[in-house]
Structure formats: structure tokens, C-alpha cells
């Protein structure tokens, strides 16, 4: 881990002074803007210098061949990768004849700041050309949360002390280079210039480019228009060719004069629509934005975020960096999903090309719970996206000789794009993670229309997978053999506890849903015998137990395997997967990331407190946290079993992963699931939030370092907010019918109104703090936050 | 399986009349000539038409990048593939101005025949040009078993009834296309024109080409010279350029006149020597061959084969096709290894580019036992080749954090070239297979010099691997977890019985060898404590037992896994790996190829008769024989447990795999291990040959279909021959000191002389014949041989 960038520490934004041109890529990820449809990385307006150029449309990808040294049956033949769409954020300036480039001349001031409430990225720059002309530049950039297609930039250039001629080139640039998302040359070759120019137009100064991806055949249209003013007028010209559209504006500025520009960029894509249709839609979006004007867009952005924060905000009395981190996380999660109509949130959101822009189980298992609690409409769209990929998932299940649906482990459009089956195809728990997300979303929202139209089919088709995948033993037990659970340092195991327990939930939920929608179930071909089979399997599902220690174990026989030689492993040998072969990791007890611990969280109803405490302590002794997904769930269970200090340490780790670039790969984009882990550690951890059929359960308890914690969750469309202090918690419901809640197991009804205060019960002694493998302890809360 | 080609059925050769140009590639494999150094496929002299052009030097390969969809630690970055060296077998004829091409004009006679005693491929062709000129052509081709570098062709062209002008172009052609040895374009690209021309020379009509492989940097020199005569003289001209050397001969032939040509081709390669050195060596080989002349080469070839057959011949009184098949097998195995000085026998020998020319465990486990018994010098050279790759194997072990040596699963030069670790890197049993081959070779030959100079180090370094790879349990048992045994439908299992038992043999043998060579062992850093540890581990090695059935099982818990749904599997769904994903194969009970059954053979000393009978019957019920390696070992154990008819059926299957092209891939080369299986089924099966410290053991017993079986094995340099009839076996030792033998467990001393007759004891009822999965029964002996 290199020295963290000197982020500003503030409650409602994150900023950076100065300009370390060696570390631009990290900054670009942190300052990325998105609305779930469109994503713009925080590249400098002038395009260069640049870490990784990034402008994305969620769902736009290119296909590439999948290379194998030795192929096998069922291996995907084609992969998918996010690509750069024509970049509309670029605005280059020339002061007299000197191009604005921060590597030349003198930078007197450089400041960027992402504002969580206004949803804009601001930049201030004071720059003197090598010839001694000084300008002051302010830019404000947004990706509209209200208008799906729209990105916009406002640029102000002021001649500081001497007259200048200012030339501004505002552009759309296609085929910007993609970073190395795949190590294979042949793959990168397919991704080098994926866009083929289809048409370009300039009408009344509005320019548009239409492209099509060469292999995947996706059409992309980007249009732009401008409003520019300067005291002595602006000379404007617009031109377009295949891969470039450019509006050139020239203005003479006297000392103190200001050139003001607003740029509106519209983005549309489709695999079906004609180029002309796409262009017209992008043009229409630009025209609408132009009509609203910059101020209108800014106001709508603020309103949309105000609405979000009303419920979603998490207030933490503690280190300001923690307060900042949770809002940073919520902002990025929200903007990654806000307008993701029928789209998922990829592993990196739209903040970078890491993981080739693929969506993983991270989405349903880590990100969706946050969205369900804070922006349930966005959660619904993500689940509808999975539903829309059902045809691919059914085909994949048939290919594998299974039934129902086998969803893609990593994908852009729903087709499997993974190249190492033991840690992808084999991780069938994804099906149950999707089912659990459906259950969770419907419980939280009461959205019966969704449940009937999409949820039911997801539950039924995933349940069918488990019937085909598992087997009965002679004594009436049901087993799922030879699959891979969440922990990627194990693979091809029998009866992974997480998988089996999630499958159990899946089967039970499918049976329940069929009973609620009998007509729709018949249309899906579900008969009584099938539902009975699901229920029988759910009851008979095997959960492996370490009989000697009297705790559940990660998989059948797991706790009897050889223990990893932690004592002989140097800290430079982590992450282990980069220094040891899979065969050695797989056969030994070493846990990359929460697996059984995730089961203790997601299936909190399936274990006693003692089982949880014992299993957690055992898992802790083996868990090396070589995955960014792990700290959040570990915090949750540490809290539940009473180790509040340990929980705080894991919270702190989750909270610093992206801002401090703990893993050294934030340049490829933010870790959305890890950001979700900050919220989860606070809300499910210290808030004790658990989902159940009988209403939400809470068990709020604060660690020493946090004096007060307040957060909101959406329940049936209304906002429930909790304010937690060490001695008591106040529950407030903003409106609607009374709801049933549980406080440390005590059930109560909460009506809309001033709130209800419940005291915090005393805590039993949790015993000694669990220990981790040497050197793999979390950074302490105090060290992480420098308090 | 398509209709078999109409091979001649004869005791000492195999021939084919006619010319099915659609099926040339299979013919070319069957008619391949080799001496272990040089290999020439049975391509037609005139080069075209052609199935797969093939001329190889054992060890000459090109490197290529290894493509991975998702890479991992320890994955090889470079692969290796055999390539075509400059082809010296090509001789093109023109009759008047008409090029000889069997697809044009009229073929009146075409006959090819491989002679197992003379070691030549003969061809007769009567052809009439479209213009009505007829010629009669005889060619005889050899790859010298006596002169490593030399391939030679004798061509006779006779003008049948009218005068002709005959033009003959004899060539060396570089960069002949290789068949598709890898599905990845990028790999094939590297293999398309792997040879870079370095120099070419013509001196006194002798032409030479020197090339170097572009990536692997191997130098290859090929030289040729000619002797041509015709009644009215021959006009000769020789020219050479980068990729082509050509001698053009023109002769006017009257009706009945004969043109006679002998072509000598010399071949040398090295990664170190200079081009000039290589060229001079190839030239020298040609000069020597020229001095000996064609008759000299033919006589030496016959002498070398006579010597081989004296011991190696297997005489079978039964179907002539079986007699032919076993000699076909022995001929190909012998010629693949005869002059393989410090070289292995690749999976396909030098008969084709299949498996990219790689050597596998097939070599030590299947082919070497045949060579040890029949051509022990060749066996030694193969083991010395493994020894020469020790540096690579040590580096690989370090890379995997292991100790000792980890030999390459598939390779040309000793570096790992496999791309799917669960079925390659993980198959560590290879180390023990090598160790067992060392033990077996030393027992058979008493070659103490080899044992001291190479065997000891092989045993020590392989023993060290097991110490690093395995682990002790709390109750004093030793386990090898998470490895892959011979059966490729299982992977990543604990305590594979074959692996553990072979490792046990490995450890014990290493400890014994260290005691015999204490000084040399010290030089290898072996101390007393290390040897004690080996012995302790050997004693404590776990062999998994199915307690319920009281039989050994393939791996820990194997017999408790779900059984494959054989009843629902269509015959078109075999081989299973081409129709089902690995994850499903791995987690169920289905056996691709002999695994536990191979352990019953190789570690015959470790099981009781009842265990063998029970384990064999159980394995039979699961074994689908999707591998060509399987039939031989199944025949051996079927015989041992008394199922002679079943053993005969497996023998028949092994005997027909390549000639009948049962697997449909004989075009890529012969299955050397499967050919070895024919000998093994006869000698270890019906002869009951087993190796032991106390001398060879036999338990000869014939199935109904075989009236008499005679074979020889080398013991300490002398030939022991057995003549088995239903009622008794006669043992004859050709010379040397008396040896200890066992006949059905009865120990006796055999002195050189007229022979000793031992009666066959009565056989107990073996019980019902074991059954195989539906549709996976072997072809019956009678059906296979049409008797």
C-alpha cells in the first residue's frame, strides 16, 4: 500500500488539492460520476494527462474469443468486456497558442471535489502558460441522476491579468484506449478499437456520432450541444467525422473577462434499434437538457439526492473520516444504480474497467441489500435485469445437464464469461443469492407486482437447479456435492454450508411463492409434486457439523483438513493466490473470504448464538482476507457475538479500502461490494439489522469509538430511522401504517410519529477476542482513522 | 468408428492394397518408420496427396505462448509442440511432362507393406499417365535402426511398354504444414512456419539445409545425397535455397528400362551446436550411409531386428490378426525407442504430431515395462532422459513450494507444458511412476552403473516430493491430500490409492538405494534422518478402504459418492468428457480409465486375492474406458482374478485400437501406450508376469481362444522364454547364471539349457463375470477378430 492521497476530510464530500500526475488513475475512480446508465471517470477535462480514460454505458460491451491452453466441455467460447464509448467529457483549452496541459507552464492551484449532496465534481485550476499568461478555470461536471442519458459540464475560464485569445475544443472521441483488462494479447486485440463508425451528423451546431461494436453488434449514439458566452462574443464551429466530433470556440478575453460554456452530452445504446433511431434519441436528450439549462439540471440533481439522503443518510458520531467514508460509499452505490433501468451494478459500478465491467454475485449478495434499504426502485431494476437474463441462464443449465436456470458467474449481458470453472461455473450459490435477494426485496417493499411478474419465476427456476444439482443419500439426507462456495481458497467441495443453507432458503421461498401465485405457477409448469419435493429437500438439506468442536463447518470434512502453514508464510506472500498454486490452497484450511461467516449472517435464523460464536472464532483463525468482500461480513458477526472492538476494526478496514487504496487496484475502479460493506458493518453490524418474515430485527450496540449512530431503512415505501446511542435506541417511522419490529428479540409495533425509545440491554462477556492468522489482523480502528 | 481399412492379415507385416485418398492419414500413422531419433510418417513418396505430412526429430520442438482465459499462480507461460523438420522423404516423378499424382491418370496397382522383420516400408505402384504412358514403381523406405541419423529410400521406376523421359525431383522441404495440434489460433500461428533458414549448401551433389526454430532456438541440419543409375545414363543437377534443396535427375528409358535411385538423408539437431557443426554431422552421416550402400543398410536393419525378435517375439496360437497385432505393437514400440539416445518415447512415438509430440506418464508406466523386458538399452535411455530433465523438475518443485523434483506432466524438453492443472500438475503420481520404472529396470537388468549414476538421484528427488506433499495425521497416519490419480474423471482427491501406493514404493526404494550407495547419497545431501522419515512415511501411508464392502477404494470416500447415471447416458454421449462438464464427472463415481485397477497390477504385493477380486469387480461396474490406456491393465487384473474370457476381450480391444482406429484419432499417430497394452495383456495378463525383489513371478493361464503363447523377457541381459500351453508352461533360459523364478507362487531355480516344464494348477471358480456400465462392455474377442 502506497501513501494515501491527501483527501480532504469533510462530512459531505471528498476533495483533493494539488496534482500528482503519477497517481491520476486512483483519483479518477474516486471522482467517477455515474447514474447507472452512463459513467464518466474523473478524468481531467482536457483529456490529458490521464490515468485510465473511462466513459461507459452500462451494458455496452464487446465480445472476444476466450483463450484456453486446454479446453473442456461447457467452457464459454466467447468473453465479454466493457469498452469505452465515445467520450463526451473532453474539453481542451488553448491560451493564446499554448494548449492547457498541467505538465507544462505553472499550476498555481489545483483542486477537485466530489460533492455528495449536489452530485457534481468540481474543479478549480489556476494556471500560467510558459509565455506568462494566467487563467483561472472552474469546471463543474455532472452525470444526471434525473435524466438518464445526460452528462453535462460547465466550464468557466477567466483571463486573470492580461488579455488572451482563448480557444476551446469540445469533443466526442471514440475508441479511447482501454486499460489492460485481460492479460491475453488476442483478447486485448479484439478490444483495442471495438467501435466501428456508422454515421456522424452536425445539425445547427449539435453534433452526433453513431458507432457499432464490431463483434457484439451493439449500437451507440452520443450527441453534444453547447451554450457559450463571453463578453466580446464567441466564434463557434462544429465538425464531425467517423471517430471525432468537435466544436471549436474562440473568444478574445480582456483581463478579468470570463468565458462561460455549458456542454450537454446525450447517450443512447441498443442492440436492436437502428442508427438513426439511436441518434435521434441522443439528440432529443440533448435538446431536453438544453431546455432545462444548467441550473435546471443542477436543481434536479440536488432534489434527487436530497430525497435519497432523507432515508439513506448514516450519521456517525466518531472519526470524521468514518462519517465521510459511509457517505462516500452510499453516494457511489446510489449513483451506480440510480438510473440503471433493467441493468445491474457491475463489480466496479461504472467507475472503471476493472473485472472487464462484469457483474458478479457481489451485486445480489452485497450491493442489493443496501439499495433495497435505501433506494428500492434501483434494487428492483437490478433484479429485473437478472430476470431478463433468464433465457441465457436456462440455456446454460441445459448445457450443463441441469434443470432450471444456471446464472452467469461473470457477465455483461447474462452469458457466462468466466474462464476458470472451479471458481465460477461451480459457484452455483449465485442462484440462491439471487433468490435470497428476491425474498429480501419483496419483504422490504411489499412489491407484489414484481414478485408475481419476475420474482416468482426467478425463485422457481433457481429452485429447480438445486433439485438437479443435489442428491439424496440412503438415510434421507440431501447433499450438494462438488461445488464451490464463496471462499475462493476452497473449490469443488461437498456440502458447502453457505451454499446448502442458501439453497434451503431458495427452495422454501419458491414453495411459498408458488402458494401465493398458484395460477402463475401453473403457467411456469410447477405442479404439486414439484413443490413438495422442494419442501422435502429444504427439510433434508445437509449442514455439515464439526462434531468434535460442536460447530458448523464450512464444508463436509473441512475442519479435518491440514491447516495452512500460516507461521511460515511471509507477509509478502499475501495475497496467497499470487504466490501459491491452487492445488495447495484448495486442500488446506485457509479462508480467503467470509464463507461460513457469511452464512451466519444471511442465515442468522439457522444457528444458535453458541454456534455462531464458536464458528466465528474458528473461521477467524483461518481467514486471511485476501478479498475485498470480507471485512464487512466479518464486522457483522464480530458484533453479533459481542466482539465490538474487532467489529470496529473490520469496519475501519472496509471504510478505507478505496480511499486509501489498501489493495492497490483502486485505479481500475471502486470496489462496490466493499463500499457496501461499510454500510453493512454499521447497519447490520452495530445496528444489528436482520431481515425476517416477522418484520425487521435490530440489536443496536455501539463500540467505544462511536458515540451515536443514526441510519434509515425503507420499509414498505416509508422511512424508518434509528438513532442509536450507547444506552438506548430511538425508532422513528416517517409515515404509513404501523410496522412490527424486534429490539434484541423483543417484538413491538411502531407507528408513524415522534419515535420510540428502547433501552440497550446489558451485554454478556463475549470471552477472549478471536485471533487471526499472524499478520492478517485487521488494521485497528484507531490506526485506520488516525484518531 | 468407421469401417476398418482392409489391412492384410499376416504374421510379420501389415499391408494395404488400393488407395483410399480420403483416409491417408490413418495409413500414414500405421506405416510410420522411426528409430527413436528420426521419424517419417508413411506419406507417399511424391508428397501429395497427403493426410498429415510428418517428419520429426525426437526433441525438436517450437515454443508457443500458453493462452489462459484466467491465469493462476504456477501456470506455465510457454508451451511446446513438435514441429515438422525439413522433409527428406519426398521424391517426385514426372513421366514425360506428367507429374506422378495418383489422383490423375490410372492407378493399376497400389500396394504398401510394412515389414516387421526387415524394418522397411515397401510400395508398389503401376500407373498410366493421362497420355497413356505406363510406369511401374517400387519404393522401399527405411529409417535406420543402426544409424541414428539416417533415413533412406530406394526407388525403381520401370517404363512398362513404351519409352519415356523420366524426371525425378528428390527434395528436402522445410516448414511443411503441421496439423491442428492446438485449438488456439495464436498457438498455431507460432507453429505455422517455425523454422528459420540459417544456411544451405551444395557440395558435389550433396545438399544440406540448416534451420533454427524461431522461439526455442533449436538448430536442425538435414543433408541428402543420391545414387542414380539408368541404362542410358542420368542427367543430375542439385540446387538449394533457404527452405528447399532439390536434386533433379533426368533419364530416358526405353520400354522395360529401369531407373534406380537410392537417396540417403542425414539428420542432426542441437540447441547448442553451431550450424556448421550440425551440417557437417549430417553430411558425415550421409557419407557413411553412402559408403555402406543400400544393401549394407538393409542388412544391418535386418540384423538389428533379428536380434530384437530373438527375445521380444510373442507367438500366439489363435487368430492371425492377434498374432499380427502383437508384432505390430512390438515393432512400433521398438522402433520408437531403438535409437532414442537420451530421449523419451512421446505418447504417439514419432508416428504423428498428436498430443503435440509430448511425453506423458504413459512412457514410464506403460511403454517402459515392454522395453525393459525386450530392449533394455532403450529403456535405460528413456530413464536417462528423465534424469536429464531433473533441473527443470527441481525448479518446478520450488515454484510449487514443494521439495525434490516435480516432473512435467506433458513436455518435450522437460519443462511443464500442460494447461489444465487439475489433470496435470496435480497428477503427482508421475513422480512415483518414474521411481517405479527405475526400480523395475534395475531389477530386470542389474544395471548398477545406471542405478548409481542416475537411478539413485531420481529415487531421492522423487521421494523428497512425497515428504513435502503429504502430511501426518494425529493418529500417525500419512496422507496425500488434494491430488489427482490416473483416472481423469476424478480430480483433486484425498489419498488416491494408486498415488499413495506408488509413493510408498518410491519411498521404500529410495531408502534402499541410499543404503546401497551411501557415498553418492551423501553427495545428494541425504542424511540418516531423511531416510528414516522416508521409511516411516512408507509404513504409515494411508490406503483408503471401503469398510462396508471390505475392498480398497480409489480415493478416500470415493465409494460413497453419487454413482454416475449410466442408465440415462446414451452411447452417443461417450466419451463423457466431450458431453459433460468436469464438475459433474468429478463429483460422481465414474471411472475413465484403470486407476485402482492399475494399483492392483503395479502394487500386486499390497493386496490379497479377495481384495483384488472385489475391487476389480467394483471398478468394472464404474469404468467406461474413455481412455486408450485402460484395456491393457483391465485385461491383466481380469486374468489374475480368473476372468479369462473378459481378459481376452480387453486384449482384443487393445489389439484393434490403432489398426481398426477404434477411437477415430489414429490419424494423429499411434497410441504407443495402448500398443504396449497388447503385450502387457498377453505377458502380464495370460503369462501372469510380475516383478519382485525375489525374482520374476509367473502364473501362466490361457483363455480358450489361445492354444499356445510364447514370449521372451530379458533377465540380467539373458533371454528367458516361456512357452505356455493350457496344461503347462516351459521356461527356457538362453544363457548366463541360474535365475530364481516363481510359478504360481512356487519358487524354483532355472539354469540355462533345454528348459523346465511346470504344470498349470487347476483354477478356482472365479464367480460371475464382472459387469460394466451399460454399453461400455468390451468388444468380444470373437467379434474383434472375426473368428
PDB file of C-alpha atoms in Angstrom, chain A residues 334-422:
ATOM      1  CA  UNK A 334     -26.624   5.071  -5.275  1.00  0.00           C
ATOM      2  CA  UNK A 335     -25.239   6.755  -8.368  1.00  0.00           C
ATOM      3  CA  UNK A 336     -24.136   3.384  -9.771  1.00  0.00           C
ATOM      4  CA  UNK A 337     -27.717   2.201  -9.665  1.00  0.00           C
ATOM      5  CA  UNK A 338     -29.992   5.254  -9.683  1.00  0.00           C
ATOM      6  CA  UNK A 339     -30.948   5.057 -13.351  1.00  0.00           C
ATOM      7  CA  UNK A 340     -29.797   1.521 -14.063  1.00  0.00           C
ATOM      8  CA  UNK A 341     -33.139   0.694 -15.633  1.00  0.00           C
ATOM      9  CA  UNK A 342     -33.079  -3.067 -16.178  1.00  0.00           C
ATOM     10  CA  UNK A 343     -29.329  -3.034 -15.557  1.00  0.00           C
ATOM     11  CA  UNK A 344     -27.133  -4.425 -12.790  1.00  0.00           C
ATOM     12  CA  UNK A 345     -24.358  -2.778 -10.831  1.00  0.00           C
ATOM     13  CA  UNK A 346     -21.070  -4.267 -12.095  1.00  0.00           C
ATOM     14  CA  UNK A 347     -18.352  -5.138  -9.576  1.00  0.00           C
ATOM     15  CA  UNK A 348     -16.781  -1.734 -10.111  1.00  0.00           C
ATOM     16  CA  UNK A 349     -20.026   0.076 -10.867  1.00  0.00           C
ATOM     17  CA  UNK A 350     -19.288   2.405 -13.777  1.00  0.00           C
ATOM     18  CA  UNK A 351     -16.172   3.778 -12.103  1.00  0.00           C
ATOM     19  CA  UNK A 352     -13.609   1.778 -14.048  1.00  0.00           C
ATOM     20  CA  UNK A 353     -12.998  -1.092 -16.432  1.00  0.00           C
ATOM     21  CA  UNK A 354     -11.789  -3.476 -13.719  1.00  0.00           C
ATOM     22  CA  UNK A 355     -13.157  -7.042 -13.852  1.00  0.00           C
ATOM     23  CA  UNK A 356     -13.874  -6.154 -17.522  1.00  0.00           C
ATOM     24  CA  UNK A 357     -17.070  -4.471 -16.370  1.00  0.00           C
ATOM     25  CA  UNK A 358     -18.582  -7.752 -15.246  1.00  0.00           C
ATOM     26  CA  UNK A 359     -21.378  -8.209 -12.756  1.00  0.00           C
ATOM     27  CA  UNK A 360     -20.854 -10.871 -10.103  1.00  0.00           C
ATOM     28  CA  UNK A 361     -22.703 -12.243  -7.082  1.00  0.00           C
ATOM     29  CA  UNK A 362     -21.370  -9.154  -5.300  1.00  0.00           C
ATOM     30  CA  UNK A 363     -24.403  -7.461  -6.746  1.00  0.00           C
ATOM     31  CA  UNK A 364     -27.133  -9.541  -5.142  1.00  0.00           C
ATOM     32  CA  UNK A 365     -25.233 -10.514  -2.008  1.00  0.00           C
ATOM     33  CA  UNK A 366     -23.569  -7.235  -1.045  1.00  0.00           C
ATOM     34  CA  UNK A 367     -24.883  -4.268  -3.033  1.00  0.00           C
ATOM     35  CA  UNK A 368     -28.581  -5.063  -3.326  1.00  0.00           C
ATOM     36  CA  UNK A 369     -29.216  -5.137   0.453  1.00  0.00           C
ATOM     37  CA  UNK A 370     -28.012  -1.534   0.612  1.00  0.00           C
ATOM     38  CA  UNK A 371     -30.164  -0.498  -2.312  1.00  0.00           C
ATOM     39  CA  UNK A 372     -33.180  -2.374  -1.001  1.00  0.00           C
ATOM     40  CA  UNK A 373     -32.915  -0.418   2.251  1.00  0.00           C
ATOM     41  CA  UNK A 374     -32.160   2.969   0.691  1.00  0.00           C
ATOM     42  CA  UNK A 375     -33.260   3.076  -2.956  1.00  0.00           C
ATOM     43  CA  UNK A 376     -35.607   0.149  -3.505  1.00  0.00           C
ATOM     44  CA  UNK A 377     -36.550   1.174  -7.048  1.00  0.00           C
ATOM     45  CA  UNK A 378     -32.944   0.749  -8.091  1.00  0.00           C
ATOM     46  CA  UNK A 379     -32.844  -2.632  -6.368  1.00  0.00           C
ATOM     47  CA  UNK A 380     -35.907  -3.715  -8.333  1.00  0.00           C
ATOM     48  CA  UNK A 381     -34.288  -2.764 -11.629  1.00  0.00           C
ATOM     49  CA  UNK A 382     -31.256  -4.858 -10.828  1.00  0.00           C
ATOM     50  CA  UNK A 383     -33.394  -7.881 -10.047  1.00  0.00           C
ATOM     51  CA  UNK A 384     -35.389  -7.312 -13.207  1.00  0.00           C
ATOM     52  CA  UNK A 385     -32.101  -7.357 -15.089  1.00  0.00           C
ATOM     53  CA  UNK A 386     -31.329 -10.811 -13.693  1.00  0.00           C
ATOM     54  CA  UNK A 387     -34.811 -11.864 -14.681  1.00  0.00           C
ATOM     55  CA  UNK A 388     -34.163 -10.591 -18.196  1.00  0.00           C
ATOM     56  CA  UNK A 389     -31.128 -12.889 -18.433  1.00  0.00           C
ATOM     57  CA  UNK A 390     -33.194 -15.979 -17.611  1.00  0.00           C
ATOM     58  CA  UNK A 391     -33.130 -17.267 -21.178  1.00  0.00           C
ATOM     59  CA  UNK A 392     -29.322 -17.355 -21.094  1.00  0.00           C
ATOM     60  CA  UNK A 393     -29.372 -18.964 -17.654  1.00  0.00           C
ATOM     61  CA  UNK A 394     -31.790 -21.648 -18.791  1.00  0.00           C
ATOM     62  CA  UNK A 395     -29.654 -22.443 -21.806  1.00  0.00           C
ATOM     63  CA  UNK A 396     -26.593 -22.657 -19.586  1.00  0.00           C
ATOM     64  CA  UNK A 397     -28.377 -25.064 -17.243  1.00  0.00           C
ATOM     65  CA  UNK A 398     -29.314 -27.288 -20.189  1.00  0.00           C
ATOM     66  CA  UNK A 399     -25.755 -27.193 -21.455  1.00  0.00           C
ATOM     67  CA  UNK A 400     -24.556 -28.408 -18.055  1.00  0.00           C
ATOM     68  CA  UNK A 401     -27.232 -31.149 -17.983  1.00  0.00           C
ATOM     69  CA  UNK A 402     -29.021 -29.386 -15.138  1.00  0.00           C
ATOM     70  CA  UNK A 403     -32.554 -28.064 -14.778  1.00  0.00           C
ATOM     71  CA  UNK A 404     -33.964 -24.593 -14.176  1.00  0.00           C
ATOM     72  CA  UNK A 405     -31.502 -21.755 -14.528  1.00  0.00           C
ATOM     73  CA  UNK A 406     -27.743 -21.525 -14.011  1.00  0.00           C
ATOM     74  CA  UNK A 407     -26.917 -17.839 -13.911  1.00  0.00           C
ATOM     75  CA  UNK A 408     -23.651 -16.482 -15.241  1.00  0.00           C
ATOM     76  CA  UNK A 409     -20.883 -16.089 -12.697  1.00  0.00           C
ATOM     77  CA  UNK A 410     -19.422 -13.104 -14.529  1.00  0.00           C
ATOM     78  CA  UNK A 411     -21.130 -11.383 -17.395  1.00  0.00           C
ATOM     79  CA  UNK A 412     -22.247  -8.188 -19.014  1.00  0.00           C
ATOM     80  CA  UNK A 413     -25.331  -9.396 -20.864  1.00  0.00           C
ATOM     81  CA  UNK A 414     -26.163 -12.589 -18.999  1.00  0.00           C
ATOM     82  CA  UNK A 415     -23.998 -15.049 -20.906  1.00  0.00           C
ATOM     83  CA  UNK A 416     -21.239 -16.808 -18.971  1.00  0.00           C
ATOM     84  CA  UNK A 417     -17.931 -15.060 -19.455  1.00  0.00           C
ATOM     85  CA  UNK A 418     -15.745 -16.844 -16.915  1.00  0.00           C
ATOM     86  CA  UNK A 419     -12.715 -18.878 -17.834  1.00  0.00           C
ATOM     87  CA  UNK A 420     -11.866 -20.957 -14.756  1.00  0.00           C
ATOM     88  CA  UNK A 421     -14.745 -23.225 -13.873  1.00  0.00           C
ATOM     89  CA  UNK A 422     -13.726 -24.319 -10.352  1.00  0.00           C
TER      90      UNK A 422
END
